[in-house]
Amino acid sequence: MAGWRFAEEVALPAALAPGRLLWCGIGGSLLPADALIHALAGASLRHRWQPLASPECNGLRLEPEDQLVFASKSGRTLELWTWIGRLRAQSGWGRWRQAPVVITQDDENPLAQLARAEGWTLLPIPEQVGGRYSAFTAIGALPLRWAGLDSAKFLAGARDVVAQTEQGCGPWGTRVWGMVRAFQGGFLRGTDQWVLLPYATRLETVGAWWVQLVAESLGKQAKDGSRRGLTPIRAVGPQDQHAQLQRWLDGPRNVGVVLVTVGHDHAAEPSDPPSQCPFPGLGRWGGEDILRAQAEGTREALEGAGISVVQWHLDALDEASLGAFLMAWQLVVGLSGMALEVDPFDQPAVESGKRRTLAKLGIS
Amino acid sequence: MAGWRFAEEVALPAALAPGRLLWCGIGGSLLPADALIHALAGASLRHRWQPLASPECNGLRLEPEDQLVFASKSGRTLELWTWIGRLRAQSGWGRWRQAPVVITQDDENPLAQLARAEGWTLLPIPEQVGGRYSAFTAIGALPLRWAGLDSAKFLAGARDVVAQTEQGCGPWGTRVWGMVRAFQGGFLRGTDQWVLLPYATRLETVGAWWVQLVAESLGKQAKDGSRRGLTPIRAVGPQDQHAQLQRWLDGPRNVGVVLVTVGHDHAAEPSDPPSQCPFPGLGRWGGEDILRAQAEGTREALEGAGISVVQWHLDALDEASLGAFLMAWQLVVGLSGMALEVDPFDQPAVESGKRRTLAKLGIS
């Protein structure tokens, strides 16, 4: 699993169907795609994005313009095969405008075999890339292409971070190594909970991706049997400064906060508060100004209470910045695993839960 | 703030506009509504539900069929007034089919004054009900009505739990007091992180409501200056058994799990796995069967690893069960605050962050 720094061009299919993107996949085969669509795609595209992850039946009906994707590193994911079976039983099966796309490790696993037998497009996940480190494979590139975004810029942003981190210099190199030290030093001092607090609602689903990356990579037993790891906590600034901030400021002192702010264009937007408005002068400020003031106010409150705050500022929310952000976290987590002396690329405990599920179903 | 057990009938307006429900509000004035819509409303209604919480500008344009709601306990929420000013500046302002609804404490605060001056419907939040305990006021009743659901059943479910808890008997009384003991005993033993793990994707946003309730109510300094509280962790079973389970099973032993399962009707659903499917007999099982097997498998894995698991089973996902579930948690949190000797109804630290934000904007 040496491919945590992997970011290479993917040969994508020439055409994708223009309707909904139905994405059958779960965990690391879904969350990078979900994060990118919500962070970067326009509203109408976000409405056409439909993850099919949980085995729950949701009443979805196939349409000819749907683009189907079956994504699973191992090709042996129970939820995925449940969806394949369920969709195959529908009358719309086989009547798509474009054939499904399969994203898997091309080692002749059952999903790869199905793709070959049906003549579908098969996009490989390289063998050395672990599931939750797959944002820079077709798992990330395909949704970007579907949304009309530039995956070359996404990859370039990631490669830049890898280079800076390897050289230990530049703004991203400094950020990555600083965050590794914050994680490691925090763990030794008892700061074992970390909050990702973006002041940008469009980064909310990036938080779900980040939770899996941190939780599954670092929550481990070390060789000496001791239990290590950090608890990742999802938040989004505007909401959680009304919901979780009280706990971080006044509760037990074992929390660190990674505050993420995003630049904006300071475009004036019309505002016309009525005379009853209790905030004099509110009409002077755009929503982005208020958001920045909230982020600064929260940072001051946290630091004033003695809480570790790391702030990362992104100049914009675009392909390059997301590529940099996601790769920076892959590097932080991989390097932190080594610092904490756990294997950041395996997930032994999850496999036991999967085996028990199959046993309950009489499938094993 | 003695109204944490409040659940009384609300006099709702006779008619609501049939289009989108635009809900300006944040924190406790939003999360109960968001939880109920996602748990109980049909897909087409969920698509017409539009929370306007963050001050970020999202390009939304008013339509005549929109139903506007302005919700704020204090009537002095910065984000809310930002949205009022922004919407007032639009050409569609004043051209709704039904007038806006204001939900606030009716103490002549600025929002109540605005509602009176404009002749809008004003639904009061009782003075004794704190913001995050407001699911059983108009904050919960109005979205239920808009979605064509029965708020009387929702209230009845809640009242039943209050009665059973006060008498210390019945299934809900047993659950509530057992959970209070689990929270308190866990805190004393160092189990200070609790996961809400519903095996029902439609309960995912209930998790966001629960996070605020637990974090903001229990994360406090006690009178002796000691820092108390539990960290609530959002999860959803089918996703997070692939994303966070590794951390809970193998990481530090300070996590407890509340596993929530939901009954189902065992309706057969068509499934037709192809010959390449690596799970023999998968076609025998519906999605709900698989979900139940996953929940049972995960529970066994957690208990086998020595982790505290509390399981709550809901027979169905309907108004009565959601009323019972939300009220049970309000009671657990209120009673746990008393057990931990903190005030579960205030949020002193959040107020300091709000003051700093206003100072940054030159508004104070």
XYZ file of C-alpha atoms in Angstrom, chain A residues 29-183:
155
model
C -14.935 4.024 -2.961
C -17.561 6.719 -2.421
C -16.405 9.467 -0.058
C -13.796 11.137 -2.328
C -16.391 11.387 -5.110
C -19.047 12.696 -2.718
C -16.623 15.275 -1.320
C -15.625 16.564 -4.764
C -19.179 16.811 -6.105
C -20.419 18.762 -3.081
C -17.367 21.014 -2.893
C -17.049 21.884 -6.586
C -20.096 21.018 -8.716
C -22.967 23.413 -9.399
C -26.378 23.019 -7.755
C -28.080 21.312 -10.694
C -25.293 18.739 -10.902
C -25.410 18.102 -7.169
C -29.092 17.266 -7.562
C -28.249 14.696 -10.232
C -25.593 13.017 -8.039
C -27.009 9.894 -6.392
C -24.797 7.709 -4.182
C -26.109 4.130 -3.783
C -24.109 3.026 -0.763
C -26.273 1.542 1.974
C -28.007 -1.757 1.170
C -31.343 -0.127 2.126
C -33.824 -0.116 -0.752
C -34.647 3.495 -1.652
C -37.189 3.103 -4.453
C -34.870 4.485 -7.139
C -35.975 3.785 -10.731
C -33.473 3.554 -13.585
C -33.661 6.114 -16.423
C -31.960 5.814 -19.841
C -29.865 8.959 -19.251
C -28.427 7.615 -15.974
C -24.670 7.052 -15.827
C -24.003 3.994 -13.641
C -20.731 3.531 -11.761
C -19.801 0.391 -9.803
C -16.835 1.215 -7.567
C -15.016 -1.191 -5.239
C -11.282 -1.651 -4.760
C -11.608 -5.352 -3.930
C -14.596 -6.003 -6.202
C -16.088 -7.979 -3.292
C -18.230 -5.412 -1.467
C -21.536 -6.820 -0.226
C -23.455 -3.516 -0.590
C -22.257 -3.114 -4.177
C -23.400 -6.568 -5.248
C -26.737 -5.942 -3.550
C -27.193 -2.870 -5.743
C -26.074 -4.691 -8.886
C -28.662 -7.395 -8.212
C -31.376 -4.879 -7.434
C -30.728 -2.687 -10.483
C -30.486 -5.740 -12.774
C -34.012 -6.707 -11.725
C -35.405 -3.360 -12.975
C -37.031 -2.930 -16.377
C -34.612 -0.102 -17.284
C -31.556 -2.383 -16.955
C -29.481 -2.514 -20.157
C -31.291 0.484 -21.676
C -28.753 3.155 -20.673
C -27.499 5.713 -23.160
C -23.930 4.958 -22.020
C -22.699 1.671 -20.597
C -21.794 1.452 -16.890
C -18.274 2.196 -15.677
C -16.547 -0.190 -13.270
C -13.752 1.127 -11.017
C -11.772 -1.644 -9.316
C -8.346 -3.175 -8.904
C -7.908 -5.076 -12.165
C -6.825 -8.426 -10.710
C -9.603 -10.539 -12.220
C -11.765 -10.057 -9.133
C -15.506 -10.775 -9.637
C -16.354 -7.160 -10.460
C -13.590 -6.919 -13.064
C -14.805 -10.219 -14.519
C -18.344 -8.862 -14.741
C -17.137 -5.704 -16.506
C -15.223 -7.802 -19.081
C -18.132 -10.199 -19.630
C -20.555 -7.319 -20.198
C -18.195 -5.147 -22.235
C -18.391 -2.250 -19.784
C -15.638 0.328 -19.288
C -13.142 -0.824 -16.651
C -11.027 1.830 -14.908
C -8.334 0.293 -12.683
C -7.399 1.346 -9.155
C -3.643 0.679 -8.888
C -2.764 -2.220 -6.615
C -0.599 -0.120 -4.311
C -3.360 2.407 -3.576
C -5.478 1.615 -0.493
C -9.235 2.233 -0.636
C -9.372 5.378 1.476
C -6.324 6.844 -0.334
C -7.993 6.602 -3.753
C -9.083 10.215 -4.379
C -6.392 10.539 -7.067
C -7.496 7.506 -9.060
C -10.637 7.191 -11.194
C -12.643 7.430 -7.940
C -11.930 11.172 -8.000
C -11.283 11.753 -11.692
C -14.581 10.356 -12.988
C -16.922 12.582 -10.943
C -14.803 15.610 -11.849
C -15.169 14.772 -15.562
C -18.922 14.164 -15.186
C -19.253 17.595 -13.515
C -17.279 19.303 -16.291
C -14.325 20.027 -14.001
C -10.592 19.805 -14.681
C -8.998 16.717 -13.156
C -5.557 17.727 -14.481
C -5.621 20.741 -12.144
C -6.794 18.487 -9.291
C -3.832 16.148 -9.852
C -1.399 19.049 -10.279
C -2.500 20.500 -6.930
C -1.842 17.137 -5.287
C 1.566 16.627 -6.914
C 2.676 20.040 -5.758
C 1.913 19.090 -2.155
C 3.794 15.790 -2.484
C 6.856 17.584 -3.833
C 6.806 20.252 -1.132
C 6.323 17.688 1.615
C 9.175 15.502 0.368
C 11.427 18.557 0.263
C 10.139 19.841 3.603
C 9.611 23.326 2.236
C 6.987 25.627 0.711
C 3.627 26.493 2.265
C 2.179 22.996 1.906
C 5.323 21.227 3.061
C 5.262 23.405 6.173
C 1.572 22.722 6.758
C 1.861 18.955 6.373
C 4.831 18.531 8.695
C 3.334 20.998 11.191
C 0.109 19.012 11.286
C 1.996 15.721 11.775
C 3.780 17.304 14.752
C 0.455 18.639 16.088
C -1.126 15.175 15.851
